[in-house]
């Protein structure tokens, strides 16, 4: 019998030919749909898959159903059928090998099967008007009437936004603006930019031998985005950031994490959205003082599944860029500002890549998606040399440039990007930006190089006055180690699990289990993974049900874990581990910076290891 985790090849037949797709039986059908979309270079999953020809035995896109549940085996043939006879590609719709304008088929947008985020569905139902009180100086009517001085304003009112220092209107306010004309938005289309040659043109030889105006992508003129998909980033409580920063404080090395939380209405901005962060997951990575390299993450699907069960999702990513300034004062260097850069080109490209991985579902877009709510958080030093966090997104234009491999960083100037030139393998459209010359005149420049600030959308970041806790804060308790930290005292291992749980009485099991890192560990333990049995426990944590958590703690699965911990006692780590961890870091005698054992010179001050 073939192992479910073993890779297999599935053939997918479409009107454009057949592709061979590598997958595994345990993959969800929604993931397989995405693989098919990527294999055929489609802009969306606006198609259906069937086990048999003539649209028989449809395979439904689902996160809970797997290929194995449909009986799909290695070598099987799957049949792809475009919905409504249409495959969407970039800014054009290809039907029967002819290219048609998006606007002419805008009436078909409602046929696209798109499941929008709950926050979007909620905001679409809201009035969105900005209420104003009666002005005693200007209003000459009674309390029940309204006039031009006190009538509600539209959520996109420019004067109101300017008076209240809103740099960007919200995405849904922008949608109301598009629908606010005489035609009520009938011909408005949220078109995604494409920098690729449109396929299906039969009038010439393939690139680089030929190209025509019908399939050639339009030149791009960069504009600062007037709206943003997320209007505020909120950390539920300061402890979330402090736990993430422990790694830098211990090693001096930079760190990347994925923020898990929720998208919610933001009442301080008309029709606004906030990304509320409840936990930070740290994927496998290699890091130093100046570099972070992400590694393949085998636990990604399990992490996402646990988060989904708790009502959470990946809402962004966070990274540190901290250099110690004065260790005695705990200050850090300040080097990100308007005179240098806020985000580097490489960081913008990474943000664009991740936003493309997490597109924003949108029924008003022909492709079924538009932009992204995925946010970027940079932890750096401020003008007072204190650690602080800054929030960003990159524009939809930047997402398109990154998706189509048009944007690269420059070698020596982090504040500048560079638009690639066309090659025999890839056509790259011209990209321009506007700037003012020494005389104040507006000049159009070719984006080689490109000031990266044209691609940035800043997002305010805050913590609430009253801290929130999706996961229990256990004061006075040594927290469970964070995943993928190869440091003494930070390793996730069975001994650490035993030490952690001993801090709680049996009646407080809910408090012990209400920790995102703890849940990930017990779901992926090598000796006894509990993922398939954790449903009731996750329900208890989500609903803060202490009784249900205690019932789960008496289950056969957890009792087995407790017996193993009791049999283990409290041993110290193995000799080989102790030898490795004991030599993992050395402290500089001059500046007290913690260095890696392989370094003979201090990374901070440059003095030799044994310098006095």
XYZ file of C-alpha atoms in Angstrom:
612
model
C 0.000 0.000 0.000
C 1.378 3.402 -0.977
C 2.279 5.696 1.947
C 0.006 8.783 2.102
C 3.016 11.061 2.604
C 4.827 9.637 -0.404
C 4.988 11.869 -3.449
C 2.888 10.944 -6.467
C 2.339 12.303 -9.960
C -1.160 13.273 -11.106
C -1.878 14.116 -14.749
C -4.273 17.017 -15.349
C -5.846 17.389 -18.780
C -7.162 20.812 -19.843
C -8.186 22.518 -23.115
C -4.607 23.857 -23.280
C -2.911 20.474 -22.883
C -1.858 18.091 -20.128
C 0.406 18.812 -17.140
C 2.065 16.426 -14.678
C 1.724 17.667 -11.086
C 3.650 16.343 -8.110
C 1.589 16.017 -4.923
C 0.796 13.537 -2.135
C -2.348 11.723 -1.065
C -2.546 13.669 2.211
C -2.647 17.053 0.446
C -5.964 18.880 0.697
C -7.957 19.309 -2.495
C -7.735 23.115 -2.118
C -3.942 22.854 -2.146
C -4.144 20.648 -5.238
C -6.321 23.273 -6.934
C -3.593 25.838 -6.222
C -0.936 23.504 -7.651
C -3.015 23.104 -10.808
C -3.447 26.870 -11.062
C 0.329 27.373 -10.809
C 1.110 24.565 -13.265
C -1.131 26.098 -15.954
C -0.069 29.703 -15.049
C -3.675 30.717 -14.360
C -4.532 33.871 -12.451
C -7.154 32.197 -10.245
C -8.824 28.881 -9.443
C -11.793 29.702 -11.652
C -12.079 26.100 -12.874
C -13.400 22.725 -11.739
C -11.631 19.359 -11.574
C -13.290 16.026 -12.336
C -12.191 12.405 -11.947
C -13.796 11.485 -15.262
C -14.379 13.233 -18.598
C -17.623 15.080 -19.403
C -17.763 16.695 -15.953
C -18.381 13.484 -14.021
C -17.359 13.019 -10.320
C -16.262 16.536 -9.430
C -13.415 17.046 -6.967
C -14.515 19.846 -4.639
C -11.913 22.352 -3.451
C -11.784 21.916 0.321
C -9.251 22.388 3.099
C -10.612 19.393 5.013
C -10.875 16.822 2.191
C -7.720 15.169 0.864
C -6.856 13.559 -2.449
C -6.831 10.232 -0.618
C -10.498 10.720 0.384
C -11.359 10.916 -3.324
C -9.445 7.719 -4.058
C -6.917 9.523 -6.265
C -3.764 7.473 -6.827
C -0.363 7.857 -8.433
C -0.637 8.214 -12.223
C -4.368 9.062 -12.296
C -5.720 11.452 -14.927
C -7.787 14.431 -13.709
C -9.848 16.588 -16.071
C -9.918 20.397 -15.863
C -12.964 22.356 -17.057
C -12.988 26.204 -17.023
C -16.024 27.666 -15.278
C -18.403 29.386 -17.716
C -16.028 28.400 -20.531
C -13.563 31.036 -19.332
C -10.027 30.969 -17.984
C -8.812 34.206 -16.411
C -5.269 35.303 -17.175
C -3.955 38.577 -15.801
C -5.798 41.635 -17.111
C -7.482 39.788 -19.985
C -9.949 36.973 -20.297
C -9.059 34.256 -22.782
C -12.071 32.571 -24.355
C -11.757 30.295 -27.385
C -8.208 31.612 -27.962
C -9.374 35.206 -28.379
C -8.507 38.108 -26.073
C -11.407 40.194 -24.777
C -11.380 43.288 -22.592
C -12.254 42.786 -18.923
C -14.826 45.574 -19.005
C -16.904 43.869 -21.712
C -17.266 40.798 -19.536
C -17.708 42.620 -16.237
C -21.258 41.300 -15.983
C -19.784 37.787 -15.577
C -17.862 38.722 -12.437
C -20.753 37.713 -10.202
C -20.459 34.174 -11.572
C -16.979 33.721 -10.128
C -17.114 31.476 -7.050
C -15.307 33.566 -4.444
C -15.548 33.196 -0.662
C -14.669 36.563 0.822
C -13.288 37.093 4.328
C -15.857 37.554 7.082
C -14.696 41.111 7.754
C -15.306 42.056 4.112
C -18.801 40.555 4.147
C -19.557 42.494 7.341
C -18.274 45.856 6.025
C -20.181 45.513 2.758
C -23.392 45.501 4.792
C -22.500 48.637 6.782
C -23.741 52.108 5.899
C -20.246 53.541 6.233
C -21.413 57.165 6.476
C -19.495 59.505 8.807
C -22.032 60.997 11.213
C -21.708 64.645 12.180
C -23.392 66.521 15.002
C -25.416 69.710 14.658
C -23.269 72.843 14.307
C -24.821 75.532 16.531
C -23.155 78.322 14.529
C -24.104 77.183 11.018
C -27.176 74.949 11.344
C -30.460 76.916 11.387
C -32.842 73.948 11.663
C -34.303 71.839 14.451
C -32.619 68.834 16.052
C -34.295 66.282 13.762
C -33.274 67.893 10.475
C -30.032 67.790 8.524
C -28.298 70.340 6.302
C -25.105 70.595 4.311
C -23.179 71.431 7.498
C -24.251 68.354 9.504
C -25.333 65.755 6.950
C -23.355 62.477 7.116
C -20.230 62.346 4.942
C -19.171 59.556 2.637
C -16.354 57.349 4.039
C -14.058 58.563 1.236
C -14.624 62.305 1.822
C -11.243 63.868 1.039
C -11.627 66.914 3.279
C -12.611 64.805 6.291
C -9.713 62.405 5.734
C -7.293 65.316 5.377
C -8.565 67.064 8.527
C -8.195 63.875 10.571
C -4.730 63.046 9.188
C -5.676 59.857 7.357
C -2.912 59.277 4.811
C -4.940 56.571 3.090
C -8.610 55.772 2.824
C -9.705 52.241 3.655
C -10.148 49.654 0.921
C -13.914 49.493 1.425
C -14.152 53.294 1.381
C -12.385 53.148 -1.983
C -14.941 50.573 -3.175
C -17.762 52.944 -2.134
C -16.047 55.697 -4.094
C -15.916 53.507 -7.203
C -19.624 52.779 -6.805
C -20.552 56.365 -5.995
C -20.825 57.725 -9.538
C -23.911 58.108 -11.692
C -23.517 54.558 -12.989
C -23.223 53.190 -9.390
C -20.031 51.390 -10.319
C -21.611 49.367 -13.091
C -18.498 49.610 -15.259
C -15.912 49.744 -12.467
C -13.524 46.790 -12.465
C -10.769 45.986 -9.982
C -8.163 44.850 -12.466
C -4.982 43.162 -11.331
C -1.874 44.380 -13.133
C -0.087 41.841 -15.296
C 3.482 42.288 -16.516
C 3.476 39.094 -18.558
C 2.758 38.556 -22.245
C -0.859 37.467 -22.600
C -1.140 33.941 -23.940
C -3.378 32.799 -26.767
C -2.286 35.245 -29.478
C -1.904 33.483 -32.871
C -0.797 36.534 -34.915
C 2.963 36.078 -34.512
C 5.737 33.781 -33.331
C 6.283 33.413 -29.580
C 8.559 35.844 -27.742
C 11.364 36.761 -28.389
C 10.632 36.388 -32.115
C 7.436 38.373 -32.024
C 4.976 40.413 -29.950
C 1.969 42.586 -30.750
C -0.136 45.236 -29.048
C -2.858 42.707 -28.182
C -0.624 40.493 -26.048
C 2.035 42.990 -24.970
C 1.612 44.097 -21.330
C 1.089 47.799 -20.792
C 3.817 50.037 -19.444
C 3.457 50.713 -15.705
C 3.572 54.187 -14.185
C 4.038 53.888 -10.444
C 1.707 55.885 -8.228
C 1.472 56.067 -4.471
C -1.508 53.932 -3.492
C -4.341 56.064 -2.108
C -5.999 53.279 -0.111
C -4.817 50.386 2.006
C -6.260 46.940 2.617
C -5.427 47.059 6.345
C -5.689 50.285 8.330
C -4.187 49.248 11.646
C -2.080 46.452 13.172
C -2.857 45.565 16.790
C -0.816 43.329 19.081
C -3.183 41.871 21.657
C -0.650 42.464 24.441
C 3.029 43.509 24.814
C 4.101 40.010 25.909
C 3.685 38.735 22.330
C 6.462 41.025 21.106
C 8.618 40.510 24.189
C 8.603 36.752 23.712
C 9.610 37.199 20.074
C 12.424 39.595 21.029
C 13.912 37.145 23.552
C 15.837 35.491 20.726
C 17.591 38.706 19.687
C 18.272 39.653 23.302
C 19.904 36.251 23.864
C 21.940 35.976 20.664
C 22.123 39.377 18.966
C 20.895 37.640 15.803
C 17.925 38.743 13.726
C 14.677 36.757 13.634
C 11.624 36.250 11.410
C 8.183 35.145 12.545
C 4.702 34.732 11.109
C 1.918 36.643 12.862
C -1.273 34.683 13.517
C -4.468 36.515 14.338
C -7.702 37.870 12.892
C -8.898 40.544 10.479
C -11.523 42.656 12.219
C -13.421 45.934 11.639
C -11.429 48.996 12.733
C -13.842 51.604 14.085
C -11.330 54.476 14.095
C -11.207 54.537 10.274
C -14.340 54.734 8.096
C -15.004 51.158 6.913
C -11.526 50.244 8.148
C -9.919 46.851 8.841
C -7.383 45.938 11.513
C -5.092 42.940 11.736
C -5.104 41.719 15.354
C -2.073 39.591 16.238
C -2.574 36.864 18.863
C 0.662 34.837 18.475
C 3.943 34.733 16.536
C 5.170 31.455 15.075
C 8.886 31.199 14.285
C 9.654 28.977 11.261
C 12.968 27.122 10.776
C 15.679 29.634 9.890
C 19.379 30.412 9.994
C 20.385 33.837 11.213
C 23.248 36.122 12.096
C 23.531 39.775 13.065
C 22.959 40.877 9.458
C 21.153 38.010 7.742
C 18.164 35.684 8.082
C 17.615 32.699 5.800
C 14.284 30.862 5.948
C 14.407 27.064 5.691
C 11.728 24.577 4.540
C 9.021 24.161 7.168
C 7.619 20.641 7.475
C 5.163 21.756 10.166
C 3.532 24.521 8.114
C 0.294 22.662 7.378
C -0.103 21.524 10.988
C 0.482 25.050 12.288
C -2.112 26.484 9.888
C -4.603 23.753 10.797
C -4.296 24.409 14.534
C -4.621 28.155 13.964
C -7.688 27.682 11.763
C -9.366 25.568 14.469
C -8.791 28.419 16.933
C -10.240 31.001 14.554
C -6.821 32.377 13.599
C -4.922 32.722 10.336
C -1.619 34.124 9.061
C -2.158 37.864 8.968
C 1.431 38.998 8.417
C 5.116 38.516 9.048
C 7.468 40.199 11.505
C 11.238 40.572 11.476
C 13.888 42.249 13.578
C 16.579 44.632 12.387
C 18.231 45.576 15.652
C 21.812 46.558 16.386
C 22.774 47.188 20.007
C 23.960 50.733 20.702
C 24.679 50.916 24.451
C 24.352 47.603 26.281
C 24.377 49.274 29.697
C 21.337 51.395 28.744
C 19.650 48.816 26.556
C 19.510 51.185 23.580
C 19.638 50.256 19.896
C 20.817 52.095 16.807
C 18.443 54.237 14.766
C 19.056 53.953 11.038
C 15.632 53.557 9.400
C 14.249 56.978 8.584
C 13.373 59.269 5.676
C 17.052 60.081 5.082
C 17.948 56.441 4.446
C 15.107 53.947 4.074
C 12.117 52.522 5.927
C 12.129 49.125 4.228
C 14.917 47.896 1.978
C 14.243 46.747 -1.567
C 14.870 43.141 -0.532
C 12.344 43.442 2.299
C 9.785 45.000 -0.070
C 10.261 42.095 -2.480
C 9.779 39.637 0.392
C 6.630 41.498 1.485
C 5.332 41.432 -2.095
C 6.047 37.700 -2.346
C 4.147 36.971 0.873
C 1.238 39.223 -0.099
C 0.973 37.312 -3.365
C 0.899 34.092 -1.331
C -2.037 35.496 0.662
C -4.290 37.296 -1.872
C -7.419 39.152 -0.817
C -10.599 37.378 -2.043
C -12.799 39.895 -3.843
C -15.964 39.321 -5.868
C -15.592 42.653 -7.666
C -12.366 41.540 -9.353
C -12.588 39.405 -12.501
C -9.737 37.255 -11.164
C -11.562 36.583 -7.896
C -8.886 38.350 -5.836
C -7.459 41.847 -5.499
C -4.514 42.975 -3.418
C -3.756 41.450 -0.019
C -4.357 42.023 3.686
C -1.022 40.432 4.638
C 1.004 42.937 6.689
C 4.698 43.488 7.378
C 6.062 44.431 10.816
C 9.649 45.628 11.225
C 11.184 45.748 14.720
C 13.934 48.365 14.738
C 15.274 51.361 16.647
C 13.451 54.694 16.784
C 14.779 58.257 17.026
C 15.204 57.866 20.816
C 17.218 54.647 20.301
C 14.467 52.509 21.807
C 13.052 49.331 20.288
C 9.823 49.963 18.445
C 7.734 48.399 15.679
C 6.659 49.797 12.319
C 3.885 48.405 10.116
C 3.739 48.342 6.319
C 2.219 46.819 3.236
C 3.480 47.079 -0.326
C 1.210 48.389 -3.067
C -0.699 46.256 -5.540
C 1.711 47.528 -8.220
C 4.635 46.158 -6.208
C 2.845 42.816 -5.822
C 2.513 42.571 -9.615
C 6.172 43.453 -10.216
C 7.285 40.834 -7.684
C 4.868 38.162 -8.908
C 6.045 38.549 -12.514
C 9.766 38.637 -11.567
C 10.331 42.214 -12.720
C 11.752 43.755 -9.538
C 15.169 43.038 -8.010
C 17.217 44.797 -5.303
C 20.274 46.879 -6.061
C 23.652 45.774 -4.779
C 24.789 48.703 -2.648
C 21.711 50.895 -2.062
C 18.985 49.248 0.060
C 16.588 52.134 -0.612
C 16.612 51.460 -4.366
C 15.098 48.670 -6.426
C 15.723 47.927 -10.090
C 13.377 46.857 -12.885
C 14.848 44.001 -14.909
C 15.447 44.355 -18.612
C 13.793 42.069 -21.158
C 15.615 38.865 -22.084
C 14.994 36.046 -24.547
C 13.167 34.211 -21.764
C 11.068 37.080 -20.418
C 9.550 40.296 -21.718
C 9.514 43.080 -19.110
C 7.367 46.174 -19.736
C 8.707 49.659 -19.129
C 8.118 50.916 -15.585
C 8.161 54.645 -14.817
C 7.827 56.884 -11.795
C 7.368 60.630 -11.402
C 9.611 62.963 -9.448
C 10.294 66.681 -9.303
C 13.501 68.225 -10.629
C 15.456 71.069 -9.051
C 13.022 73.583 -10.525
C 9.895 71.903 -9.154
C 8.846 70.480 -12.495
C 7.425 66.959 -12.651
C 9.673 64.597 -14.580
C 8.955 61.010 -15.629
C 11.865 58.653 -14.948
C 12.535 55.073 -16.029
C 12.605 52.860 -12.909
C 16.220 51.807 -13.268
C 16.837 52.393 -10.391
C 13.577 52.879 -8.480
C 13.090 54.628 -5.085
C 11.384 51.912 -3.083
C 9.197 54.444 -1.234
C 6.874 54.486 -4.271
C 5.870 50.923 -3.399
C 5.267 51.364 0.342
C 2.011 51.837 2.224
C 2.598 52.496 5.922
C 0.186 50.956 8.437
C -0.076 52.253 12.031
C 0.739 49.709 14.751
C -0.483 49.765 18.351
C -1.441 47.781 21.429
C -4.861 48.216 23.078
C -5.329 50.168 26.311
C -6.774 47.004 27.848
C -4.605 44.013 26.845
C -6.370 41.083 25.166
C -5.414 37.420 25.532
C -6.462 34.779 23.038
C -3.930 32.624 24.891
C -3.633 32.709 28.686
C -0.875 34.849 30.201
C 0.624 32.804 33.058
C 2.526 35.287 35.211
C 5.310 33.797 37.300
C 5.445 30.714 35.069
C 8.412 29.877 32.856
C 6.803 29.797 29.384
C 7.032 26.850 27.054
C 9.987 27.151 24.620
C 9.357 28.741 21.242
C 9.832 26.444 18.259
C 13.002 26.290 16.134
C 15.285 28.057 18.618
C 18.474 25.997 18.843
C 19.610 27.553 22.095
C 20.217 26.326 25.609
C 16.952 26.602 27.527
C 14.937 27.227 24.348
C 14.745 23.726 22.863
C 11.328 22.153 22.372
C 11.865 18.611 23.664
C 10.071 16.110 25.858
C 12.072 17.154 28.891
C 10.969 20.776 28.373
C 7.344 19.588 28.103
C 7.694 17.763 31.409
C 9.262 20.752 33.143
C 6.611 23.100 31.769
C 3.571 21.045 32.769
C 4.931 20.471 36.304
C 4.353 24.175 36.984
C 0.567 23.686 36.832
C -1.865 21.838 39.079
C -4.172 19.294 37.380
C -7.107 21.726 37.703
C -5.214 24.358 35.691
C -4.623 22.288 32.572
C -6.442 24.888 30.434
C -3.874 27.517 31.478
C -1.021 25.169 30.590
C -2.467 24.230 27.197
C -3.437 27.789 26.255
C -0.110 28.464 24.572
C 0.288 28.417 20.774
C 3.838 27.021 20.931
C 2.795 24.265 23.362
C -0.046 23.231 21.034
C 2.256 23.054 18.012
C 4.720 20.884 19.906
C 2.248 18.285 21.187
C 0.646 18.121 17.717
C 3.995 17.288 16.102
C 5.790 15.213 18.759
C 7.837 12.425 17.188
C 7.035 9.893 19.907
C 3.276 10.446 20.231
C 1.742 13.138 17.991
C -1.680 14.167 19.250
C -2.946 16.217 16.284
C -5.797 13.863 15.409
C -7.123 13.930 18.995
C -6.810 17.646 19.781
C -10.211 18.850 18.554
C -11.882 18.959 22.009
C -8.819 20.613 23.552
C -8.775 23.330 20.867
C -12.505 23.872 21.439
C -11.809 24.294 25.140
C -9.071 26.868 24.476
C -11.166 28.755 21.927
C -14.132 28.937 24.328
C -11.999 29.159 27.499
C -13.836 26.111 28.865
C -11.859 24.823 31.848
C -14.125 21.803 32.377
C -13.757 20.583 28.788
C -9.968 21.003 29.024
C -9.849 18.906 32.209
C -11.904 16.178 30.530
C -9.402 16.081 27.661
C -6.514 15.936 30.155
C -8.010 12.668 31.444
C -8.185 11.176 27.941
C -6.209 8.073 27.081
C -3.898 9.989 24.736
C -2.830 12.641 27.235
C -2.627 10.130 30.086
C -0.114 8.197 27.966
C 1.965 11.382 27.652
C 1.777 11.927 31.417
C 2.927 8.367 32.070
C 5.907 8.894 29.767
C 6.769 12.109 31.599
C 6.457 10.377 34.963
C 8.681 7.528 33.771
C 11.231 10.017 32.495
C 11.410 11.902 35.755
C 13.515 15.022 35.534
C 16.637 13.999 33.663
C 19.009 16.510 32.253
C 19.513 16.684 28.504
C 21.758 14.060 26.938
C 25.484 14.430 27.261
C 25.883 15.246 23.584
C 23.209 17.927 23.792
C 24.752 19.427 26.908
C 28.161 19.546 25.263
C 26.720 21.266 22.206
C 24.565 23.722 24.122
C 27.199 24.551 26.676
C 29.496 25.646 23.856
C 26.782 27.380 21.860
C 27.652 30.948 22.901
C 30.550 32.893 24.419
C 30.423 36.289 26.084
C 32.785 39.046 25.002
C 34.864 40.243 27.982
C 34.843 43.769 26.593
C 31.221 44.492 25.551
C 29.412 41.395 26.948
C 27.920 40.559 23.533
C 26.934 36.883 23.068
C 28.804 35.329 20.135
C 28.607 32.036 18.245
C 31.211 29.400 19.245
C 32.756 29.372 15.756
C 33.617 33.089 15.914
C 37.035 34.071 17.220
C 36.299 37.807 17.036
C 33.353 39.539 18.708
C 30.663 40.460 16.184
C 29.856 43.638 18.109
C 33.198 45.227 18.983
C 35.624 43.158 16.876
C 37.971 42.249 19.740
C 39.427 38.717 20.102
C 37.583 36.153 22.184
C 40.056 36.254 25.088
C 40.657 40.004 25.082
C 40.631 41.551 28.522
